[in-house]
Amino acid sequence: MKNLYLDCISGIAGDMTLAALIDLGADLGYILEHLRKLPIDPFELEVEPVEKRGIAAKKLLIEFPAQERQQPSPTYLFKMASHDDHQHRKAEDILQMISDSLLPERVKQRSMAIFQVIAEAEGKIHGVDPKEVHFHEVGAMDSILDTIGFCLALENLEVDEIYASPVPTGQGKMKMAHGLYPIPAPATLELLKGIPLADLQVQGELTTPTGAGILKALVKDFGPIGAVKIERIGYGAGHKDFAHPNVLRAVLIQKERDREREKIIVLETQVDDMTGEALGYVMERLFEAGALDVYYTPVYMKKNRPGTLMTVLVQPDEAGRCEEVLLIQTSTLGVRRSEWTRTILDRRIVSVETPYGKIRVKQAIRGGQVLHQAPEFEDVAQLARQCELPFQEIYQEALNLASQRAVK
C-alpha cells in the first residue's frame, strides 16, 4: 500500500500540492491528458524549477490564453453570485461536471469530496445553500485544475491513504472581495476545524481554502511522520517569498507494521432506567453521528438493579458528536472516554455475476491476500425472494465465484 505524507511546513495551497506531487514523480503528461478532456476553457499548465531559501522545488504555472488574466485573491475562491453571473461557476455545476466526466472513479470521488467540503464551508460563512455557492471564473479555473490535477497525480502515483502534519495558517489581514478580512480567511478557518494547527509567526496567508479543503476531505490522520519507510520526496513551491522556505513537502511512504494500528476513541456509559425501544433509537442516532460500532452489554448496577452498559467505538474526529448523543438522548449523568488502538484489515467490495443476478461481496485483505469474505446480505436476500430459492444456495454460489476470482 502506497501512502502520502504532506509535510505542511509553510502551509498548503492547491498549486503547491500539485507541484509537489509532480516533483515527487507524478507524470505531468498523464495529468494533462485527463484535464484536457474536461469541458473547461483552454489552458496552459507547466512546472518550472525554482529555489526557495536553498530548497530546490517545482512551481506550478497556469495560463488561460483565451481570457485576460486578472489576479483575484487566491484565498477567496468562492463567493456569492452577483448581477454578472456569467462570470461565475456554481459549485453544483462543477460537481456535476466531474461526475459526468471520464476521469478515473477514484479521481472523481476525491475531487468531488474536496469541492463539496469547500462549498459547505463557504455556504456556511455566507448563509447560502452550498449548491448555490459560486466560483469566480478565473479562481474557479485555477481551483479546478489544481484540485483535479492533484487527485490525478495521486492516482498516477497509486496513493491509497494520505496523512499530514499540523498546518500553519499565517496571520494578519488581507483585502478580499467583501473587504478587509483576517488571516486565515473565514472559509479556511471553517475548513480547519478539527485539524491541528502549527505555530508559525508569519505575516501573510499560508493556507488557502483549496489547501484546507484537501486536508479536510482526504487526510486520514494528522501528526508527526512516525515510523515509516520513506521512498521518495517532492517539494512544491508557493508563489510568495518569506524568511523561511515557502514549500510544501510531499513524502511517499510505506507504513511500518505498527502504523497499521488505528487510533480510536471508546465511549462508555451505563443506565438502568431506559426501555429497549429507547436504547434502539439511541443506537440509530449514534451511527448517524459517525460511530464505527455500538453495542450494549447487560450489567448489574447499584442496588442490584439490572442495567445496560453502552459502548461506542468512534474515530477521534467524531467522538464529540457521539458523546453529545449519549448525554442528550440517554438518562446518563456522564460519559467515560478512553483512547485505544486497533489493528484493522483492508477492505474492498467486489461484484460477482451469478446465474441469479449480480451480488456484492465484502472482502478483508492483508498483504494483498484475501483472508475472508462474505456476500452482502441484502443482495442475496433480494435474489432469494425473486428466484424463490433458498438463501444459502445463492449465498454459497456468490461465495464460490468470489473465491475463484481471489485465487486468480
Tab-separated table of C-alpha atoms in Angstrom, residues 5-371:
chain	number	residue	atom	x	y	z
A	5	TYR	CA	2.570	12.328	3.884
A	6	LEU	CA	2.045	16.056	3.369
A	7	ASP	CA	4.551	17.976	5.457
A	8	CYS	CA	2.916	21.410	5.620
A	9	ILE	CA	5.996	23.299	6.787
A	10	SER	CA	4.739	26.503	5.142
A	11	GLY	CA	1.024	25.835	4.962
A	12	ILE	CA	-0.724	24.340	1.953
A	13	ALA	CA	-2.322	25.555	-1.283
A	14	GLY	CA	-3.731	23.741	-4.297
A	15	ASP	CA	-0.923	24.691	-6.665
A	16	MET	CA	1.726	23.696	-4.105
A	17	THR	CA	0.262	20.212	-3.657
A	18	LEU	CA	0.084	19.506	-7.379
A	19	ALA	CA	3.606	20.832	-7.954
A	20	ALA	CA	4.925	18.753	-5.034
A	21	LEU	CA	3.438	15.547	-6.450
A	22	ILE	CA	4.869	16.254	-9.881
A	23	ASP	CA	8.268	16.787	-8.230
A	24	LEU	CA	7.647	13.513	-6.426
A	25	GLY	CA	7.298	11.714	-9.750
A	26	ALA	CA	3.697	12.056	-10.936
A	27	ASP	CA	3.515	12.047	-14.746
A	28	LEU	CA	2.568	15.528	-15.984
A	29	GLY	CA	1.563	14.047	-19.354
A	30	TYR	CA	-0.957	11.741	-17.660
A	31	ILE	CA	-2.415	14.666	-15.708
A	32	LEU	CA	-2.717	16.927	-18.771
A	33	GLU	CA	-4.249	14.158	-20.879
A	34	HIS	CA	-7.165	13.819	-18.465
A	35	LEU	CA	-7.541	17.537	-17.716
A	36	ARG	CA	-7.838	18.405	-21.425
A	37	LYS	CA	-10.852	16.092	-21.743
A	38	LEU	CA	-12.850	18.251	-19.325
A	39	PRO	CA	-15.315	20.851	-20.705
A	40	ILE	CA	-13.297	23.836	-19.478
A	41	ASP	CA	-11.551	26.785	-21.112
A	42	PRO	CA	-8.250	26.222	-22.967
A	43	PHE	CA	-5.300	26.405	-20.608
A	44	GLU	CA	-1.546	26.010	-20.426
A	45	LEU	CA	-0.067	24.212	-17.425
A	46	GLU	CA	3.586	23.588	-16.749
A	47	VAL	CA	6.037	23.404	-13.882
A	48	GLU	CA	9.342	25.189	-13.556
A	49	PRO	CA	12.253	24.530	-11.211
A	50	VAL	CA	12.753	27.218	-8.562
A	51	GLU	CA	14.745	27.667	-5.386
A	52	LYS	CA	13.096	28.694	-2.138
A	53	ARG	CA	15.614	29.645	0.548
A	54	GLY	CA	18.045	26.969	-0.579
A	55	ILE	CA	15.495	24.242	-1.345
A	56	ALA	CA	15.046	23.147	-4.964
A	57	ALA	CA	11.345	22.809	-5.742
A	58	LYS	CA	8.781	22.834	-8.544
A	59	LYS	CA	6.402	25.751	-9.082
A	60	LEU	CA	3.123	25.430	-10.967
A	61	LEU	CA	2.365	27.874	-13.798
A	62	ILE	CA	-1.154	28.126	-15.268
A	63	GLU	CA	-2.251	30.425	-18.088
A	64	PHE	CA	-5.545	30.840	-19.942
A	65	PRO	CA	-4.802	32.226	-23.425
A	66	ALA	CA	-8.478	32.804	-24.254
A	67	GLN	CA	-9.104	35.290	-21.449
A	68	GLU	CA	-7.434	38.302	-19.960
A	69	ARG	CA	-5.770	37.137	-16.805
A	70	GLN	CA	-6.593	39.091	-13.679
A	71	GLN	CA	-5.366	38.461	-10.175
A	72	PRO	CA	-8.274	37.662	-7.853
A	73	SER	CA	-7.406	36.938	-4.267
A	74	PRO	CA	-6.163	33.333	-4.218
A	75	THR	CA	-7.559	32.967	-0.699
A	76	TYR	CA	-11.153	33.681	-1.641
A	77	LEU	CA	-12.060	31.250	-4.340
A	78	PHE	CA	-15.779	31.094	-3.668
A	79	LYS	CA	-18.189	33.985	-3.424
A	80	MET	CA	-21.903	34.590	-3.746
A	81	ALA	CA	-23.434	35.257	-7.133
A	82	SER	CA	-23.801	38.861	-8.269
A	83	HIS	CA	-25.527	40.531	-11.228
A	84	ASP	CA	-22.845	39.223	-13.620
A	85	ASP	CA	-23.488	35.508	-13.123
A	86	HIS	CA	-21.943	34.664	-16.466
A	87	GLN	CA	-18.535	35.219	-14.841
A	88	HIS	CA	-19.176	32.619	-12.150
A	89	ARG	CA	-19.418	28.836	-11.874
A	90	LYS	CA	-21.751	27.200	-9.387
A	91	ALA	CA	-20.252	24.607	-7.098
A	92	GLU	CA	-23.159	22.354	-8.111
A	93	ASP	CA	-22.169	22.681	-11.794
A	94	ILE	CA	-18.533	21.862	-11.048
A	95	LEU	CA	-19.551	18.757	-9.095
A	96	GLN	CA	-21.833	17.661	-11.941
A	97	MET	CA	-19.075	18.236	-14.493
A	98	ILE	CA	-16.750	15.964	-12.517
A	99	SER	CA	-19.449	13.319	-12.045
A	100	ASP	CA	-20.211	13.241	-15.793
A	101	SER	CA	-16.553	13.176	-16.838
A	102	LEU	CA	-14.418	10.230	-17.963
A	103	LEU	CA	-11.996	10.701	-15.072
A	104	PRO	CA	-10.950	7.560	-13.149
A	105	GLU	CA	-13.529	6.731	-10.493
A	106	ARG	CA	-11.283	7.387	-7.511
A	107	VAL	CA	-10.225	10.724	-9.019
A	108	LYS	CA	-13.900	11.674	-9.298
A	109	GLN	CA	-14.600	10.721	-5.698
A	110	ARG	CA	-11.616	12.585	-4.299
A	111	SER	CA	-12.135	15.705	-6.426
A	112	MET	CA	-15.827	15.914	-5.571
A	113	ALA	CA	-15.082	15.432	-1.867
A	114	ILE	CA	-12.722	18.430	-1.904
A	115	PHE	CA	-15.122	20.717	-3.777
A	116	GLN	CA	-18.005	19.594	-1.549
A	117	VAL	CA	-16.304	20.479	1.749
A	118	ILE	CA	-15.185	23.859	0.387
A	119	ALA	CA	-18.698	24.633	-0.863
A	120	GLU	CA	-20.153	23.672	2.520
A	121	ALA	CA	-17.682	25.916	4.348
A	122	GLU	CA	-18.319	28.882	2.047
A	123	GLY	CA	-22.061	28.304	2.198
A	124	LYS	CA	-21.993	28.355	5.993
A	125	ILE	CA	-19.945	31.582	6.069
A	126	HIS	CA	-22.257	33.372	3.617
A	127	GLY	CA	-25.508	31.806	4.822
A	128	VAL	CA	-26.380	30.188	1.498
A	129	ASP	CA	-27.034	26.650	0.285
A	130	PRO	CA	-23.706	25.003	-0.665
A	131	LYS	CA	-25.191	24.226	-4.100
A	132	GLU	CA	-25.680	27.959	-4.679
A	133	VAL	CA	-22.107	28.925	-3.803
A	134	HIS	CA	-20.382	30.407	-6.835
A	135	PHE	CA	-16.790	30.363	-8.005
A	136	HIS	CA	-15.282	33.476	-9.523
A	137	GLU	CA	-14.462	32.442	-13.129
A	138	VAL	CA	-10.648	32.776	-13.002
A	139	GLY	CA	-10.425	31.437	-9.464
A	140	ALA	CA	-12.686	28.558	-10.489
A	141	MET	CA	-10.413	27.567	-13.343
A	142	ASP	CA	-7.324	27.640	-11.127
A	143	SER	CA	-9.048	25.602	-8.447
A	144	ILE	CA	-10.457	23.057	-10.919
A	145	LEU	CA	-7.033	22.444	-12.407
A	146	ASP	CA	-5.245	22.390	-9.036
A	147	THR	CA	-7.772	20.114	-7.349
A	148	ILE	CA	-8.450	17.616	-10.118
A	149	GLY	CA	-4.793	17.718	-11.159
A	150	PHE	CA	-3.768	16.847	-7.604
A	151	CYS	CA	-6.224	13.928	-7.500
A	152	LEU	CA	-4.943	12.705	-10.875
A	153	ALA	CA	-1.394	12.862	-9.511
A	154	LEU	CA	-2.493	10.766	-6.519
A	155	GLU	CA	-3.942	8.205	-8.905
A	156	ASN	CA	-0.842	8.191	-11.094
A	157	LEU	CA	1.326	7.577	-8.023
A	158	GLU	CA	-1.156	4.903	-6.818
A	159	VAL	CA	-1.573	6.613	-3.439
A	160	ASP	CA	-4.097	4.894	-1.163
A	161	GLU	CA	-4.041	6.947	2.035
A	162	ILE	CA	-2.928	10.480	2.908
A	163	TYR	CA	-1.500	11.728	6.192
A	164	ALA	CA	-0.354	15.224	7.086
A	165	SER	CA	1.466	17.321	9.634
A	166	PRO	CA	-0.181	20.101	11.660
A	167	VAL	CA	-0.601	23.112	9.383
A	168	PRO	CA	0.357	26.796	9.884
A	169	THR	CA	-2.085	29.389	8.571
A	170	GLY	CA	-0.202	32.696	8.724
A	171	GLN	CA	-1.578	35.832	10.305
A	172	GLY	CA	-2.529	39.434	9.612
A	173	LYS	CA	-5.191	40.829	7.290
A	174	MET	CA	-5.760	40.847	3.560
A	175	LYS	CA	-8.147	42.500	1.144
A	176	MET	CA	-10.821	40.263	-0.363
A	177	ALA	CA	-13.954	40.668	-2.462
A	178	HIS	CA	-16.046	41.797	0.527
A	179	GLY	CA	-13.436	43.976	2.255
A	180	LEU	CA	-10.551	43.568	4.693
A	181	TYR	CA	-10.558	40.104	6.259
A	182	PRO	CA	-8.413	38.362	8.873
A	183	ILE	CA	-5.994	35.580	8.021
A	184	PRO	CA	-6.875	32.748	7.862
A	185	ALA	CA	-9.878	33.602	5.704
A	186	PRO	CA	-13.270	32.724	7.259
A	187	ALA	CA	-13.871	29.752	4.946
A	188	THR	CA	-10.322	28.486	5.502
A	189	LEU	CA	-10.777	28.592	9.259
A	190	GLU	CA	-14.112	26.782	8.939
A	191	LEU	CA	-12.417	24.019	6.935
A	192	LEU	CA	-9.629	23.718	9.500
A	193	LYS	CA	-11.976	22.851	12.366
A	194	GLY	CA	-10.717	19.642	13.941
A	195	ILE	CA	-7.342	19.863	12.159
A	196	PRO	CA	-4.282	20.554	14.357
A	197	LEU	CA	-2.590	23.890	13.607
A	198	ALA	CA	1.116	24.676	13.771
A	199	ASP	CA	2.521	27.907	15.198
A	200	LEU	CA	4.486	29.827	12.563
A	201	GLN	CA	4.608	33.594	13.090
A	202	VAL	CA	4.385	34.862	9.509
A	203	GLN	CA	2.555	37.907	8.163
A	204	GLY	CA	0.554	36.676	5.200
A	205	GLU	CA	-1.613	33.774	4.125
A	206	LEU	CA	-0.002	30.337	4.233
A	207	THR	CA	-3.051	28.068	3.870
A	208	THR	CA	-5.757	28.669	1.239
A	209	PRO	CA	-9.311	27.278	1.051
A	210	THR	CA	-8.257	24.751	-1.584
A	211	GLY	CA	-5.344	23.582	0.563
A	212	ALA	CA	-7.556	23.368	3.636
A	213	GLY	CA	-10.186	21.519	1.559
A	214	ILE	CA	-7.616	18.897	0.576
A	215	LEU	CA	-6.722	18.351	4.232
A	216	LYS	CA	-10.353	18.231	5.341
A	217	ALA	CA	-11.592	15.879	2.630
A	218	LEU	CA	-8.722	13.455	2.087
A	219	VAL	CA	-6.313	13.285	5.034
A	220	LYS	CA	-6.819	10.245	7.254
A	221	ASP	CA	-4.777	11.414	10.254
A	222	PHE	CA	-2.551	14.292	11.385
A	223	GLY	CA	0.695	14.204	13.334
A	224	PRO	CA	4.439	13.559	13.004
A	225	ILE	CA	5.517	11.333	10.140
A	226	GLY	CA	6.197	8.497	12.607
A	227	ALA	CA	7.710	5.069	11.962
A	228	VAL	CA	7.642	4.762	8.184
A	229	LYS	CA	9.888	3.819	5.304
A	230	ILE	CA	10.466	6.828	3.021
A	231	GLU	CA	10.502	6.057	-0.696
A	232	ARG	CA	10.542	9.475	-2.424
A	233	ILE	CA	10.289	13.180	-1.561
A	234	GLY	CA	8.996	16.110	-3.619
A	235	TYR	CA	8.766	19.862	-2.984
A	236	GLY	CA	6.073	22.200	-4.299
A	237	ALA	CA	6.761	25.928	-4.165
A	238	GLY	CA	4.346	28.727	-3.356
A	239	HIS	CA	4.406	31.990	-5.306
A	240	LYS	CA	5.317	34.177	-2.320
A	241	ASP	CA	8.690	34.594	-0.666
A	242	PHE	CA	9.133	34.578	3.103
A	243	ALA	CA	12.045	34.418	5.525
A	244	HIS	CA	11.543	30.631	5.533
A	245	PRO	CA	11.308	28.199	2.578
A	246	ASN	CA	7.792	28.599	1.179
A	247	VAL	CA	7.379	24.980	0.119
A	248	LEU	CA	5.139	22.001	0.737
A	249	ARG	CA	6.997	18.723	1.201
A	250	ALA	CA	5.282	15.583	-0.139
A	251	VAL	CA	6.693	12.263	1.036
A	252	LEU	CA	5.785	8.905	-0.476
A	253	ILE	CA	5.885	6.457	2.413
A	254	GLN	CA	5.453	2.809	3.178
A	255	LYS	CA	3.853	2.037	6.517
A	256	GLU	CA	5.734	0.006	9.037
A	257	ARG	CA	3.662	-2.738	10.612
A	258	ASP	CA	2.965	-0.873	13.860
A	259	ARG	CA	1.465	2.020	11.875
A	260	GLU	CA	-1.275	-0.334	10.705
A	261	ARG	CA	-2.769	0.162	14.141
A	262	GLU	CA	-5.532	2.747	14.067
A	263	LYS	CA	-6.325	5.102	16.928
A	264	ILE	CA	-9.970	5.104	18.030
A	265	ILE	CA	-11.985	6.517	20.906
A	266	VAL	CA	-14.092	4.284	23.154
A	267	LEU	CA	-17.070	5.937	24.874
A	268	GLU	CA	-18.883	4.165	27.708
A	269	THR	CA	-21.846	4.853	29.952
A	270	GLN	CA	-24.401	2.719	31.754
A	271	VAL	CA	-28.073	3.246	32.519
A	272	ASP	CA	-30.748	1.325	34.417
A	273	ASP	CA	-33.876	3.297	33.575
A	274	MET	CA	-34.292	3.147	29.774
A	275	THR	CA	-36.513	0.857	27.706
A	276	GLY	CA	-35.306	-1.356	24.893
A	277	GLU	CA	-37.106	0.833	22.353
A	278	ALA	CA	-35.298	3.936	23.628
A	279	LEU	CA	-31.934	2.173	23.523
A	280	GLY	CA	-32.599	1.111	19.934
A	281	TYR	CA	-33.331	4.717	18.980
A	282	VAL	CA	-30.100	5.898	20.645
A	283	MET	CA	-28.117	3.323	18.673
A	284	GLU	CA	-29.546	4.691	15.416
A	285	ARG	CA	-28.582	8.238	16.402
A	286	LEU	CA	-25.051	7.139	17.321
A	287	PHE	CA	-24.481	5.584	13.900
A	288	GLU	CA	-25.843	8.741	12.267
A	289	ALA	CA	-23.294	10.724	14.310
A	290	GLY	CA	-20.412	8.673	12.902
A	291	ALA	CA	-19.998	5.734	15.292
A	292	LEU	CA	-17.952	2.832	13.927
A	293	ASP	CA	-19.672	0.330	16.203
A	294	VAL	CA	-22.179	0.392	19.050
A	295	TYR	CA	-23.016	-2.488	21.395
A	296	TYR	CA	-24.948	-2.978	24.611
A	297	THR	CA	-23.936	-5.287	27.463
A	298	PRO	CA	-26.240	-6.376	30.333
A	299	VAL	CA	-24.733	-5.360	33.698
A	300	TYR	CA	-25.767	-5.126	37.344
A	301	MET	CA	-25.638	-1.651	38.830
A	302	LYS	CA	-26.209	-0.145	42.266
A	303	LYS	CA	-28.806	-1.790	44.474
A	304	ASN	CA	-28.557	-4.930	42.280
A	305	ARG	CA	-30.524	-3.253	39.501
A	306	PRO	CA	-30.123	-4.772	36.011
A	307	GLY	CA	-28.809	-2.161	33.619
A	308	THR	CA	-27.149	-1.667	30.256
A	309	LEU	CA	-23.531	-0.767	29.526
A	310	MET	CA	-23.432	1.277	26.298
A	311	THR	CA	-20.120	1.100	24.397
A	312	VAL	CA	-19.337	3.229	21.340
A	313	LEU	CA	-16.308	2.913	19.055
A	314	VAL	CA	-15.646	6.078	17.070
A	315	GLN	CA	-12.922	7.929	15.169
A	316	PRO	CA	-11.355	10.798	17.199
A	317	ASP	CA	-12.878	13.478	14.937
A	318	GLU	CA	-16.420	12.187	15.519
A	319	ALA	CA	-16.099	11.401	19.245
A	320	GLY	CA	-17.579	14.724	20.352
A	321	ARG	CA	-20.743	14.217	18.301
A	322	CYS	CA	-21.303	10.717	19.678
A	323	GLU	CA	-20.625	11.898	23.229
A	324	GLU	CA	-23.257	14.592	22.749
A	325	VAL	CA	-25.794	11.982	21.595
A	326	LEU	CA	-25.184	9.934	24.760
A	327	LEU	CA	-25.530	12.971	27.019
A	328	ILE	CA	-28.681	14.306	25.357
A	329	GLN	CA	-30.511	11.166	24.238
A	330	THR	CA	-29.961	8.954	27.313
A	331	SER	CA	-30.561	9.336	31.044
A	332	THR	CA	-26.844	9.138	31.873
A	333	LEU	CA	-25.136	11.737	34.048
A	334	GLY	CA	-21.702	11.265	32.450
A	335	VAL	CA	-19.712	9.533	29.710
A	336	ARG	CA	-16.306	7.862	30.069
A	337	ARG	CA	-13.803	8.343	27.236
A	338	SER	CA	-10.626	6.344	26.573
A	339	GLU	CA	-8.193	6.120	23.684
A	340	TRP	CA	-7.492	2.698	22.223
A	341	THR	CA	-5.701	1.361	19.168
A	342	ARG	CA	-6.879	-1.438	16.917
A	343	THR	CA	-5.478	-3.424	14.023
A	344	ILE	CA	-7.793	-3.475	11.018
A	345	LEU	CA	-7.744	-5.326	7.732
A	346	ASP	CA	-8.007	-3.548	4.399
A	347	ARG	CA	-11.487	-3.894	2.938
A	348	ARG	CA	-12.992	-3.779	-0.524
A	349	ILE	CA	-16.262	-4.588	-2.274
A	350	VAL	CA	-16.264	-6.704	-5.457
A	351	SER	CA	-19.259	-7.671	-7.582
A	352	VAL	CA	-19.807	-11.184	-8.936
A	353	GLU	CA	-22.277	-12.128	-11.673
A	354	THR	CA	-24.169	-15.234	-10.551
A	355	PRO	CA	-26.812	-17.141	-12.556
A	356	TYR	CA	-29.379	-15.369	-10.374
A	357	GLY	CA	-28.031	-11.822	-10.711
A	358	LYS	CA	-25.249	-9.522	-9.501
A	359	ILE	CA	-24.128	-9.773	-5.852
A	360	ARG	CA	-21.672	-7.606	-3.960
A	361	VAL	CA	-19.073	-9.415	-1.840
A	362	LYS	CA	-17.190	-7.776	1.032
A	363	GLN	CA	-13.546	-8.891	1.265
A	364	ALA	CA	-10.996	-8.477	4.080
A	365	ILE	CA	-7.407	-8.219	2.828
A	366	ARG	CA	-3.940	-8.261	4.376
A	367	GLY	CA	-0.757	-8.005	2.370
A	368	GLY	CA	-2.694	-8.349	-0.868
A	369	GLN	CA	-4.234	-11.670	0.242
A	370	VAL	CA	-7.966	-12.153	0.796
A	371	LEU	CA	-8.295	-13.587	4.301
